[in-house]
PDB file of C-alpha atoms in Angstrom:
ATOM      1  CA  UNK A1229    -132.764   9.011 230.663  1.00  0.00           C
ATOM      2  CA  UNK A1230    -135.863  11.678 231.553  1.00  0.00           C
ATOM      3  CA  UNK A1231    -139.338  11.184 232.838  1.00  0.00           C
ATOM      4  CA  UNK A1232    -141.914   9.638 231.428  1.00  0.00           C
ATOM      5  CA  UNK A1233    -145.854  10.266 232.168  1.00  0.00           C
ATOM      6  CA  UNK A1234    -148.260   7.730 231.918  1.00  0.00           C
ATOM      7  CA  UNK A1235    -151.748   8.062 231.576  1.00  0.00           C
ATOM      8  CA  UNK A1236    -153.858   4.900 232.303  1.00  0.00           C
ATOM      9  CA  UNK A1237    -157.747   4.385 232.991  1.00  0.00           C
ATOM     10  CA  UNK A1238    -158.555   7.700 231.185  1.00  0.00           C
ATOM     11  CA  UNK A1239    -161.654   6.535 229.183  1.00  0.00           C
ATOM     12  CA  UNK A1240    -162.813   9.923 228.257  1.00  0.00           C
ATOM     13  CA  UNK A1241    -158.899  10.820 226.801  1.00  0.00           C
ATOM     14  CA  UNK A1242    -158.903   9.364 223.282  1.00  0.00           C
ATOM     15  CA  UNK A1243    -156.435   9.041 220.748  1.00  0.00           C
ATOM     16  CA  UNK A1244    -157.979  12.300 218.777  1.00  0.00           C
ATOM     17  CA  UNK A1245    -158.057  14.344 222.327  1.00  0.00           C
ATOM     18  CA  UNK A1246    -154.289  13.495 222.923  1.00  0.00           C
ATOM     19  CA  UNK A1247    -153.590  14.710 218.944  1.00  0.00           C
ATOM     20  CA  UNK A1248    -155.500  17.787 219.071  1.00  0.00           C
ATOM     21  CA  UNK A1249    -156.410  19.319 222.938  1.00  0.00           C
ATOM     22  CA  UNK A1250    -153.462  18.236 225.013  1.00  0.00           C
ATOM     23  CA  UNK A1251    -151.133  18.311 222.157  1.00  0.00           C
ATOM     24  CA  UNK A1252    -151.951  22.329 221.927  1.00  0.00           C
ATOM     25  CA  UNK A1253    -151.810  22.574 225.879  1.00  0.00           C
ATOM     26  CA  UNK A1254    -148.282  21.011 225.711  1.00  0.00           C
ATOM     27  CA  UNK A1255    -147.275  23.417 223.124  1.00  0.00           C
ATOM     28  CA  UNK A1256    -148.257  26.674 224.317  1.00  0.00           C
ATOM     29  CA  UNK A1257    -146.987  25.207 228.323  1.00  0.00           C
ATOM     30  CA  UNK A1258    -143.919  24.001 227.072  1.00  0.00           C
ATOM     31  CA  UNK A1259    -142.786  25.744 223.163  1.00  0.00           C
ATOM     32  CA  UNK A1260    -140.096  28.221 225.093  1.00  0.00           C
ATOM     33  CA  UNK A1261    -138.647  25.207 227.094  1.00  0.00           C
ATOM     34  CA  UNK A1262    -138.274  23.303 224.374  1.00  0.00           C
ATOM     35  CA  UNK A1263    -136.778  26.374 222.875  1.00  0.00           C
ATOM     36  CA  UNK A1264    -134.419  27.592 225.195  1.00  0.00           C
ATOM     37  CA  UNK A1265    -132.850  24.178 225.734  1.00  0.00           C
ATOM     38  CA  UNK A1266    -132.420  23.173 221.699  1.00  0.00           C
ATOM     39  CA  UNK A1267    -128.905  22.767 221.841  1.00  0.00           C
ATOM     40  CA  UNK A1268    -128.839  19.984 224.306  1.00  0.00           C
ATOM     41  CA  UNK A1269    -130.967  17.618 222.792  1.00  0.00           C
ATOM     42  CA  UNK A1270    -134.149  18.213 225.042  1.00  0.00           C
ATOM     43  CA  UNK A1271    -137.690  16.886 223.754  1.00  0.00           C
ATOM     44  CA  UNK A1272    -141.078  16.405 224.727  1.00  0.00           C
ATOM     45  CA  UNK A1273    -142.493  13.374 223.217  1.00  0.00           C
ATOM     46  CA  UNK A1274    -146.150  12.373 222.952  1.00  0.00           C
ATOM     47  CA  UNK A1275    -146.877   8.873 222.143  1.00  0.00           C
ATOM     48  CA  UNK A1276    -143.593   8.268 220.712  1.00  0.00           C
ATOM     49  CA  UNK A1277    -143.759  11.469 218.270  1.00  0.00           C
ATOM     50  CA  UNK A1278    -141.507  14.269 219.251  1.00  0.00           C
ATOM     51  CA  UNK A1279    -143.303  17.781 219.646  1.00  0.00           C
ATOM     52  CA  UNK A1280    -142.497  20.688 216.857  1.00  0.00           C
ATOM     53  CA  UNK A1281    -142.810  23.884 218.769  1.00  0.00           C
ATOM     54  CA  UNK A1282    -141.207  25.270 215.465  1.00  0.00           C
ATOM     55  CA  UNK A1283    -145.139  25.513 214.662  1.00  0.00           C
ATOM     56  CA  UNK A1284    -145.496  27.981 217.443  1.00  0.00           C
ATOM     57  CA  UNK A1285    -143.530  30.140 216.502  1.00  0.00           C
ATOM     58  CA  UNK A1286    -144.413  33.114 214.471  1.00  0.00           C
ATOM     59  CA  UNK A1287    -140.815  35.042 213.460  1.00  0.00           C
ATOM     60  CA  UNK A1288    -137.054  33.954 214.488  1.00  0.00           C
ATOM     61  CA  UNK A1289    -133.862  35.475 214.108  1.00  0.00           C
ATOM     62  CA  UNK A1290    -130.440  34.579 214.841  1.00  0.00           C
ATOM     63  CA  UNK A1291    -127.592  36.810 215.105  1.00  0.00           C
ATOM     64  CA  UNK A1292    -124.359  37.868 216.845  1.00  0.00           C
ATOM     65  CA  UNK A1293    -123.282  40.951 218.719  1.00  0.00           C
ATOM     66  CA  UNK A1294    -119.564  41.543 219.862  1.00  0.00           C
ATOM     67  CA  UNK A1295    -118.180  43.717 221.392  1.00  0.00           C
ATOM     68  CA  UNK A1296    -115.134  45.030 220.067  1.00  0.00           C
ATOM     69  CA  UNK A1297    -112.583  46.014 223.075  1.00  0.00           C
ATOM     70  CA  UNK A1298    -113.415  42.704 224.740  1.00  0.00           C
ATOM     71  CA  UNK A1299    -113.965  40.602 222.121  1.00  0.00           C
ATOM     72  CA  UNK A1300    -116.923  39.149 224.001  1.00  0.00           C
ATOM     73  CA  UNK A1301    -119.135  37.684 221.415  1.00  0.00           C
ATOM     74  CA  UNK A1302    -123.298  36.631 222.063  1.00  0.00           C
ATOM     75  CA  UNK A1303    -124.941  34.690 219.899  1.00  0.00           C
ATOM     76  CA  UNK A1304    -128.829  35.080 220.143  1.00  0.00           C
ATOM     77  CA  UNK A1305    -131.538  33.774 218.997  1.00  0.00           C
ATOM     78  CA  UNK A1306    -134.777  36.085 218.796  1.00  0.00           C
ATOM     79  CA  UNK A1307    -138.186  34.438 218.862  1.00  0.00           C
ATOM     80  CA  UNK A1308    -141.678  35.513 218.543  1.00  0.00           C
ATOM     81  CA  UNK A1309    -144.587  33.349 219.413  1.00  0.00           C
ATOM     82  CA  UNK A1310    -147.470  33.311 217.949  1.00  0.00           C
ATOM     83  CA  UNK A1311    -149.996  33.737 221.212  1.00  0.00           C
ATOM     84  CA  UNK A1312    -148.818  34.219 224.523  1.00  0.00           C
ATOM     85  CA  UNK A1313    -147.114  31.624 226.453  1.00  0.00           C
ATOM     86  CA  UNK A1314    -149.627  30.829 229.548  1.00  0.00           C
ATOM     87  CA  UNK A1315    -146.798  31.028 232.242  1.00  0.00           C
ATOM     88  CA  UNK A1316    -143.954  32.230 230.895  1.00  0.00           C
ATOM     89  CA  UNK A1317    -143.644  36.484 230.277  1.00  0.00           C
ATOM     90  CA  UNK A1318    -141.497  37.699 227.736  1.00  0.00           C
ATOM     91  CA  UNK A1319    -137.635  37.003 228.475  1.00  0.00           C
ATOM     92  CA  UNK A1320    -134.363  37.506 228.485  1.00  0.00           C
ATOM     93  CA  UNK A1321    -132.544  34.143 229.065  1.00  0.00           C
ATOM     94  CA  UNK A1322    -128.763  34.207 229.177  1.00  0.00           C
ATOM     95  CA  UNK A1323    -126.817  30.658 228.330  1.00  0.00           C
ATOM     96  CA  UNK A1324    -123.516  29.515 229.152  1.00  0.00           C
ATOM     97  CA  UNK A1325    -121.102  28.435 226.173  1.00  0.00           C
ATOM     98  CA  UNK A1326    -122.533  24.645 226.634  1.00  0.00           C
ATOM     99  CA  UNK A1327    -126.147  26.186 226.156  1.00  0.00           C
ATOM    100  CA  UNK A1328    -127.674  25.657 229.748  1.00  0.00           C
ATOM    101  CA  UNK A1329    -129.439  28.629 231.161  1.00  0.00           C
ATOM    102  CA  UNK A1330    -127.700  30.620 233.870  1.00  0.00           C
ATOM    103  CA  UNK A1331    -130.349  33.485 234.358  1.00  0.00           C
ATOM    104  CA  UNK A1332    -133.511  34.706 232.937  1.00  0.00           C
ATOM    105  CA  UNK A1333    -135.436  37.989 233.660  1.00  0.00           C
ATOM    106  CA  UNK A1334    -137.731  40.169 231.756  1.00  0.00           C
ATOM    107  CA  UNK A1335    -137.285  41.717 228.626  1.00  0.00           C
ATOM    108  CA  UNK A1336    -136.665  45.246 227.574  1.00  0.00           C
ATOM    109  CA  UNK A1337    -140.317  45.119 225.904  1.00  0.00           C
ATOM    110  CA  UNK A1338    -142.814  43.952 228.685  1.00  0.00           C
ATOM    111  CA  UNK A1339    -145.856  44.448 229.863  1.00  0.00           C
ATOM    112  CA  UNK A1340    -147.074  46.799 226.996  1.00  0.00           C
ATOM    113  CA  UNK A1341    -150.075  45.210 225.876  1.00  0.00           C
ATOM    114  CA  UNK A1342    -149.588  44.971 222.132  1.00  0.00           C
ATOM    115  CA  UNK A1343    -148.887  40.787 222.051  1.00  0.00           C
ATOM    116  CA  UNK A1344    -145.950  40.998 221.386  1.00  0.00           C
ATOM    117  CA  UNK A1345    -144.664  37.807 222.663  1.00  0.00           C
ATOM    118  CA  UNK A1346    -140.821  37.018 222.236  1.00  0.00           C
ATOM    119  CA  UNK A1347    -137.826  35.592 223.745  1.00  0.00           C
ATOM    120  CA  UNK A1348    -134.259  36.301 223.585  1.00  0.00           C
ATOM    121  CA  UNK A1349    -131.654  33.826 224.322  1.00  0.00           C
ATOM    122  CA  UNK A1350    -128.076  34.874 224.723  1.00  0.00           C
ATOM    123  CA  UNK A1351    -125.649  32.521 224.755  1.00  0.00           C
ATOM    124  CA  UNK A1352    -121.754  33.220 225.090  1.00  0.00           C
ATOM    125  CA  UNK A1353    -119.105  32.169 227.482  1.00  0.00           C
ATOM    126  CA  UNK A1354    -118.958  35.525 229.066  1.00  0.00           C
ATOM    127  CA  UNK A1355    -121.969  33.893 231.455  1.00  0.00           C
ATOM    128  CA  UNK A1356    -119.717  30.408 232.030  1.00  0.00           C
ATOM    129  CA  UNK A1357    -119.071  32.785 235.113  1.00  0.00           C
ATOM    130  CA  UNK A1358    -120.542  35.597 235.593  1.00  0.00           C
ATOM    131  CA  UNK A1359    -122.888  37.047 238.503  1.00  0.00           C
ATOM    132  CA  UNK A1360    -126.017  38.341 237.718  1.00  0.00           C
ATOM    133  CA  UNK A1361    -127.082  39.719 241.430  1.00  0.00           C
ATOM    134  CA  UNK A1362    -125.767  43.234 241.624  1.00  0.00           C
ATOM    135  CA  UNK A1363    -123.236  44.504 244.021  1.00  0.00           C
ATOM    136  CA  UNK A1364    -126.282  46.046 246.158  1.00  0.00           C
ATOM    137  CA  UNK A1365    -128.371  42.958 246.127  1.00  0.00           C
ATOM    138  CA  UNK A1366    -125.499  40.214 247.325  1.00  0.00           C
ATOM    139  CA  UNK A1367    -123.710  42.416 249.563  1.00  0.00           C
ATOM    140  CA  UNK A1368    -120.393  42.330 247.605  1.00  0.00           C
ATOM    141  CA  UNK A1369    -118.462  43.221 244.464  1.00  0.00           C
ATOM    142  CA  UNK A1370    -117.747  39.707 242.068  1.00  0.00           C
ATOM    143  CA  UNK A1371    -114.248  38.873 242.847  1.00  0.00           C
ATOM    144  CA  UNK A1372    -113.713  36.676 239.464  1.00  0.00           C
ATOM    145  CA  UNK A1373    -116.017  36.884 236.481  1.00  0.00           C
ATOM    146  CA  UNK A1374    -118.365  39.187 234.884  1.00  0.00           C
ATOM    147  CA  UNK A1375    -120.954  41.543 236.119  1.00  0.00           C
ATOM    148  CA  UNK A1376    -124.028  43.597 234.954  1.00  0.00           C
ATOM    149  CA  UNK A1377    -121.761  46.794 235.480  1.00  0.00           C
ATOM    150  CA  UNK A1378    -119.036  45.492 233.054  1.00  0.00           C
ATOM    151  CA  UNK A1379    -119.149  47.075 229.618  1.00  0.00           C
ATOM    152  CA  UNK A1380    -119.670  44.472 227.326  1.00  0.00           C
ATOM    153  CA  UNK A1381    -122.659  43.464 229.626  1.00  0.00           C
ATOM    154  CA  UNK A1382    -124.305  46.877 229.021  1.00  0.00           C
ATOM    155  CA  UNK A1383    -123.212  46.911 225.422  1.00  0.00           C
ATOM    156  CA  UNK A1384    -125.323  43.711 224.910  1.00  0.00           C
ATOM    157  CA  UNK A1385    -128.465  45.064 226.824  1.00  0.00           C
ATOM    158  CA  UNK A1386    -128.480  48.125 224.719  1.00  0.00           C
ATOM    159  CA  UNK A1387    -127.992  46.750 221.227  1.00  0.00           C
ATOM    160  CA  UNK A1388    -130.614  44.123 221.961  1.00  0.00           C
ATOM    161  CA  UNK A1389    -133.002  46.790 223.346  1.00  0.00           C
ATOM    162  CA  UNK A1390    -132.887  49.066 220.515  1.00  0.00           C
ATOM    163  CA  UNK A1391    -133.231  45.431 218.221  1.00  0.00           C
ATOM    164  CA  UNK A1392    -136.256  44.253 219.892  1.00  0.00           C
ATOM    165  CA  UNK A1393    -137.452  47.977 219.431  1.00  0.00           C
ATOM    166  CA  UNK A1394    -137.222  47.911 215.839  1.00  0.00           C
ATOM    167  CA  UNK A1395    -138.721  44.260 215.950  1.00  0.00           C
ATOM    168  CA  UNK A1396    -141.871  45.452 217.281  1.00  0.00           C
ATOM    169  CA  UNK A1397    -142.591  48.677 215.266  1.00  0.00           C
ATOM    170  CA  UNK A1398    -143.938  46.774 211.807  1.00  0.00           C
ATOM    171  CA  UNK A1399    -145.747  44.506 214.309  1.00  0.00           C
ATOM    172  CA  UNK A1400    -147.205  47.896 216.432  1.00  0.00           C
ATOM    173  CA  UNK A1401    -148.383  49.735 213.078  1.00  0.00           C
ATOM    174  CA  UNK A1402    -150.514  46.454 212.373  1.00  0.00           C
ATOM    175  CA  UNK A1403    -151.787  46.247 215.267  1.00  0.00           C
ATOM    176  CA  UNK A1404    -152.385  49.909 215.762  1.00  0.00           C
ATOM    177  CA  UNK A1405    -154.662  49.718 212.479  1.00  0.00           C
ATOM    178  CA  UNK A1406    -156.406  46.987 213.716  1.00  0.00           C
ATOM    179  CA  UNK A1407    -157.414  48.662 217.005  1.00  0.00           C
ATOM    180  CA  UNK A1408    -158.678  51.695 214.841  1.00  0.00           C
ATOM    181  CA  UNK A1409    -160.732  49.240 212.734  1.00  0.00           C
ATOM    182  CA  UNK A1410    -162.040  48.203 216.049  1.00  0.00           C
ATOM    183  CA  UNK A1411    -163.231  51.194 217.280  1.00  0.00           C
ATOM    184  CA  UNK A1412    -164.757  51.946 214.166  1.00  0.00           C
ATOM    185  CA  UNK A1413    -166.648  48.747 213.806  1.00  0.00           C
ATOM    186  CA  UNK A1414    -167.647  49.938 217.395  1.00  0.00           C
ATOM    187  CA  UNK A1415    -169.024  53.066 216.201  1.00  0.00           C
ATOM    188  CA  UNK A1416    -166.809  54.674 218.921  1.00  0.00           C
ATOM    189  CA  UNK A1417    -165.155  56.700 215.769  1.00  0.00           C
ATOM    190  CA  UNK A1418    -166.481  57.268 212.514  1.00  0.00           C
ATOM    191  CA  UNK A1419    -164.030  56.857 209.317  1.00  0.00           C
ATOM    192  CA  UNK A1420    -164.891  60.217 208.481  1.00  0.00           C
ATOM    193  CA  UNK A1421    -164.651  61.943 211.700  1.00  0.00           C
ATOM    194  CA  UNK A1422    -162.526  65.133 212.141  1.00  0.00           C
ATOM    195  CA  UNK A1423    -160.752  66.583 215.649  1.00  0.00           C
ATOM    196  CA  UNK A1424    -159.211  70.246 214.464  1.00  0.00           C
ATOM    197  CA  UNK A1425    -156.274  69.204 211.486  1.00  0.00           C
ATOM    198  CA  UNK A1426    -156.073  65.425 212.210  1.00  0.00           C
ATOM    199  CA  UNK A1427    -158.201  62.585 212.098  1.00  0.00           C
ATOM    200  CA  UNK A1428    -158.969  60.969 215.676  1.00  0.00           C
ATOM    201  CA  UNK A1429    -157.624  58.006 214.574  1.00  0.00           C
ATOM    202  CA  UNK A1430    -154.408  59.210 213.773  1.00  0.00           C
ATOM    203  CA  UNK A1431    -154.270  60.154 217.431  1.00  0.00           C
ATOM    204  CA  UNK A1432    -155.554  56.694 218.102  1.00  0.00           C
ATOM    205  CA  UNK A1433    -152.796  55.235 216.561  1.00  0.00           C
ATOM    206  CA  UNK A1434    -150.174  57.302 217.623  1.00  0.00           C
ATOM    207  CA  UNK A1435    -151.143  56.726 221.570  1.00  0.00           C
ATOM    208  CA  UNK A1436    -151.400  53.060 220.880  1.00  0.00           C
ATOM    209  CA  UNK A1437    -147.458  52.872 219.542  1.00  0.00           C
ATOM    210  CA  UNK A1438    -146.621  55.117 222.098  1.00  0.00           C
ATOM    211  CA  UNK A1439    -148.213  53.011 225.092  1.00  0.00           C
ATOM    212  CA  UNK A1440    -150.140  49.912 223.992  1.00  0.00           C
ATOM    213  CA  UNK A1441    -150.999  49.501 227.516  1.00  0.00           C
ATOM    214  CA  UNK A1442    -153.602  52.072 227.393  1.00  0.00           C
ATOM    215  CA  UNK A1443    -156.286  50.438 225.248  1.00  0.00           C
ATOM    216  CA  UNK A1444    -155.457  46.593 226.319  1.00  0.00           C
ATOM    217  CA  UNK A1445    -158.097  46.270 228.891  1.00  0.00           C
ATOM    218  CA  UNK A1446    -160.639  48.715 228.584  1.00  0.00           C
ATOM    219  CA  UNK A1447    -164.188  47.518 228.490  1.00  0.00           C
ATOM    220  CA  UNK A1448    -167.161  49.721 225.673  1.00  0.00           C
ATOM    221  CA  UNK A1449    -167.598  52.644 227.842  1.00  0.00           C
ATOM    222  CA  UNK A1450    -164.251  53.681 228.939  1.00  0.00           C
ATOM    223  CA  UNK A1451    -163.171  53.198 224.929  1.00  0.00           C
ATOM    224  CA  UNK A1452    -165.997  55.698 224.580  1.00  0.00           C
ATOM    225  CA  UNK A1453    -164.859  57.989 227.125  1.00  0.00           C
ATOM    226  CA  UNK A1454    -161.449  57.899 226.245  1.00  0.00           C
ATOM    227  CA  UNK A1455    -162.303  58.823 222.997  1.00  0.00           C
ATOM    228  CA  UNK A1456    -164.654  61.793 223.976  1.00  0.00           C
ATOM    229  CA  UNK A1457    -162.527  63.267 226.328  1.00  0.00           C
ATOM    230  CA  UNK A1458    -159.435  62.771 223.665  1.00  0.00           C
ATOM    231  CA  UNK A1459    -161.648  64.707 221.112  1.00  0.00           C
ATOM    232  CA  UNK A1460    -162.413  67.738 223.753  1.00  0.00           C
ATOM    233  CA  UNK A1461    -158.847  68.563 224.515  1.00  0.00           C
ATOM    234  CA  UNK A1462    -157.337  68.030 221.292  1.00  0.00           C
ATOM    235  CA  UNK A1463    -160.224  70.495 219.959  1.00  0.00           C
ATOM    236  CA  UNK A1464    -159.226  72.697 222.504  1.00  0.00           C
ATOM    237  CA  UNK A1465    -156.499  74.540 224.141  1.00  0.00           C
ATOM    238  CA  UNK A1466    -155.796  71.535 227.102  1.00  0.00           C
ATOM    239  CA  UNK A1467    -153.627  68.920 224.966  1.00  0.00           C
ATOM    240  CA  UNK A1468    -151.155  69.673 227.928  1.00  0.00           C
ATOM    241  CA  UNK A1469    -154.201  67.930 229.659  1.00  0.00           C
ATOM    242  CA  UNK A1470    -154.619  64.714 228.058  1.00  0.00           C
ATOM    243  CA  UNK A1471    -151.943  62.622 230.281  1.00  0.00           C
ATOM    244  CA  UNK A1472    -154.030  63.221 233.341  1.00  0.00           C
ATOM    245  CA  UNK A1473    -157.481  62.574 231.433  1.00  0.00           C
ATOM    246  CA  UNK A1474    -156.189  59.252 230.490  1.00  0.00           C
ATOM    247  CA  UNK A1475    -154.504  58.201 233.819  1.00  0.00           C
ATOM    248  CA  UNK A1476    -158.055  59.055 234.923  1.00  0.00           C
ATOM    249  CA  UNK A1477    -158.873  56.494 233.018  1.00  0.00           C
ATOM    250  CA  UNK A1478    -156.240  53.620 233.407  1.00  0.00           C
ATOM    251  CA  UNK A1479    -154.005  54.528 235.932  1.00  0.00           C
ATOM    252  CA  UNK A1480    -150.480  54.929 234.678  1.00  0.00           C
ATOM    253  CA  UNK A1481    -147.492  54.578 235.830  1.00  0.00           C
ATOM    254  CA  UNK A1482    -145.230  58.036 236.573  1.00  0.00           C
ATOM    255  CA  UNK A1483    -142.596  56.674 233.725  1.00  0.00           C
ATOM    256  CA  UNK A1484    -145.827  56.453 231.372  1.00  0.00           C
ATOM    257  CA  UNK A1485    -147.444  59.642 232.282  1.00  0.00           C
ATOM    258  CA  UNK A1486    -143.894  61.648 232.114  1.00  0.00           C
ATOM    259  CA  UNK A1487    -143.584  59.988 228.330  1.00  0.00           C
ATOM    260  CA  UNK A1488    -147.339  61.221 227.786  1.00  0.00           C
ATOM    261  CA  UNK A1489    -146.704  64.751 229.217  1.00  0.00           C
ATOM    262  CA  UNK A1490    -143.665  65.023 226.827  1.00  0.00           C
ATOM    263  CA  UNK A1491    -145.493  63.915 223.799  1.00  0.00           C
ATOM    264  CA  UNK A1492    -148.095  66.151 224.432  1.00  0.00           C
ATOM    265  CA  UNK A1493    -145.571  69.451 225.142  1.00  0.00           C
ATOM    266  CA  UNK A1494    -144.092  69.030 222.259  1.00  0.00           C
ATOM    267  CA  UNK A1495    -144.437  72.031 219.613  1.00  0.00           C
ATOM    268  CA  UNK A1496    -145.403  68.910 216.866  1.00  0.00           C
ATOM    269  CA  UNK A1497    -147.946  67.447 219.173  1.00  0.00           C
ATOM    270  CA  UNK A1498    -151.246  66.218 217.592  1.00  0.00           C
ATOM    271  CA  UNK A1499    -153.852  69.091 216.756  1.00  0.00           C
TER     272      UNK A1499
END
């Protein structure tokens, strides 16, 4: 059983077109589906050949957590892609003990702007029933299963938190090295270019690990001005500045300015 798609009177679609372009769209559309649901025998096939998504993906991990007082165990499988699935944001997905999906929401790393694309699914039998709407949200308390307040839920959210953290700092430093390459093949920085003790770029890359976010969309002249103004306050008195100078900038969020404002209070911060 499933659905099949046929395409007829296409003359413009050839054979080499189905191989290359819509084989690629299917991929990137479809890799986490195919994914998520690998356990039950799901495939995509395209003219009879089944589709690897295995070649879209760029790191994978499996591993258990368990929680000891419960003995509630979660097996998950981490997954990085290599670009960024077109619909589909980084996510938690949460599987029953036959491996269908019971829930999905966003991960504990979104939104930051470094592409780093993942998915974690968590499979255990804890979520054969289990209600993921809070007490607040449905009106009520569950009367039989688990919850997001139970222990061994929060247990599991933490430990694969702090895992997806330490996931993403190898991948941050590379990427924090590229965008200072960047900027210097921009001639926004100079290799050689001093602010007081440290190097801008040092500063560069420790805003960029800090909050990816910052740099992901601005166009040549804001880079510029970002850097300028960085390189006035850090040579200065007014680090205690440097949150708002940015947020004039790219407007943050309070949770990101707060984190900037402590960074920049610190007795260690940059100089």
């Amino acid at each position: 059983t499933g659905t099949e798609v046929t395409f007829g009177g296409v003359y413009s679609l050839t054979k080499h077109d189905l191989e290359t372009g819509f084989l690629d769209f299917l991929l990137s559309e479809f890799s986490w589906f195919l994914a998520l649901n690998s356990q039950r025998g799901f495939s995509i096939t395209l003219n009879g050949e089944p589709l690897d998504y295995r070649g879209h993906i760029a790191d994978e991990e499996n591993f258990e957590i368990i929680h000891d007082k419960t003995g509630t165990v979660f097996s998950i499988t981490y997954v990085r892609w290599k670009e960024k699935l077109p619909k589909e944001p980084s996510r938690y997905y949460y599987l029953d003990s036959s491996g269908k999906e019971k829930w999905k929401e966003a991960s504990a790393i979104k939104n930051k702007g470094d592409k780093f694309f993942h998915s974690m699914f968590i499979k255990s039998a804890y979520f054969d029933s289990f209600s993921f709407q809070t007490s607040e949200e449905n009106g009520q308390d569950p009367l039989l299963g688990g919850a997001r307040s139970d222990a061994q839920f929060r247990f599991m959210r933490k430990k694969t938190a702090n895992y997806l953290r330490i996931k993403r700092k190898p991948f941050l430093d590379e990427f924090a090295d590229k965008l200072v390459l960047e900027y210097e093949n921009a001639q926004i920085i100079s290799p050689s270019e001093k602010t007081g003790k440290r190097d801008i770029s040092q500063i560069i890359r420790m805003l960029y690990k800090m909050q990816p976010r910052l740099f992901s969309s601005l166009n040549l002249e804001q880079k510029k001005m970002l850097v300028g103004l960085l390189e006035l306050a850090i040579g200065s008195d007014k680090k205690a500045d440097i949150p708002k100078i940015i947020n004039s900038i790219i407007e943050l969020s309070e949770e990101e300015q707060n984190e900037l404002s402590e960074i920049f209070s610190r007795k260690d911060a940059p100089e």
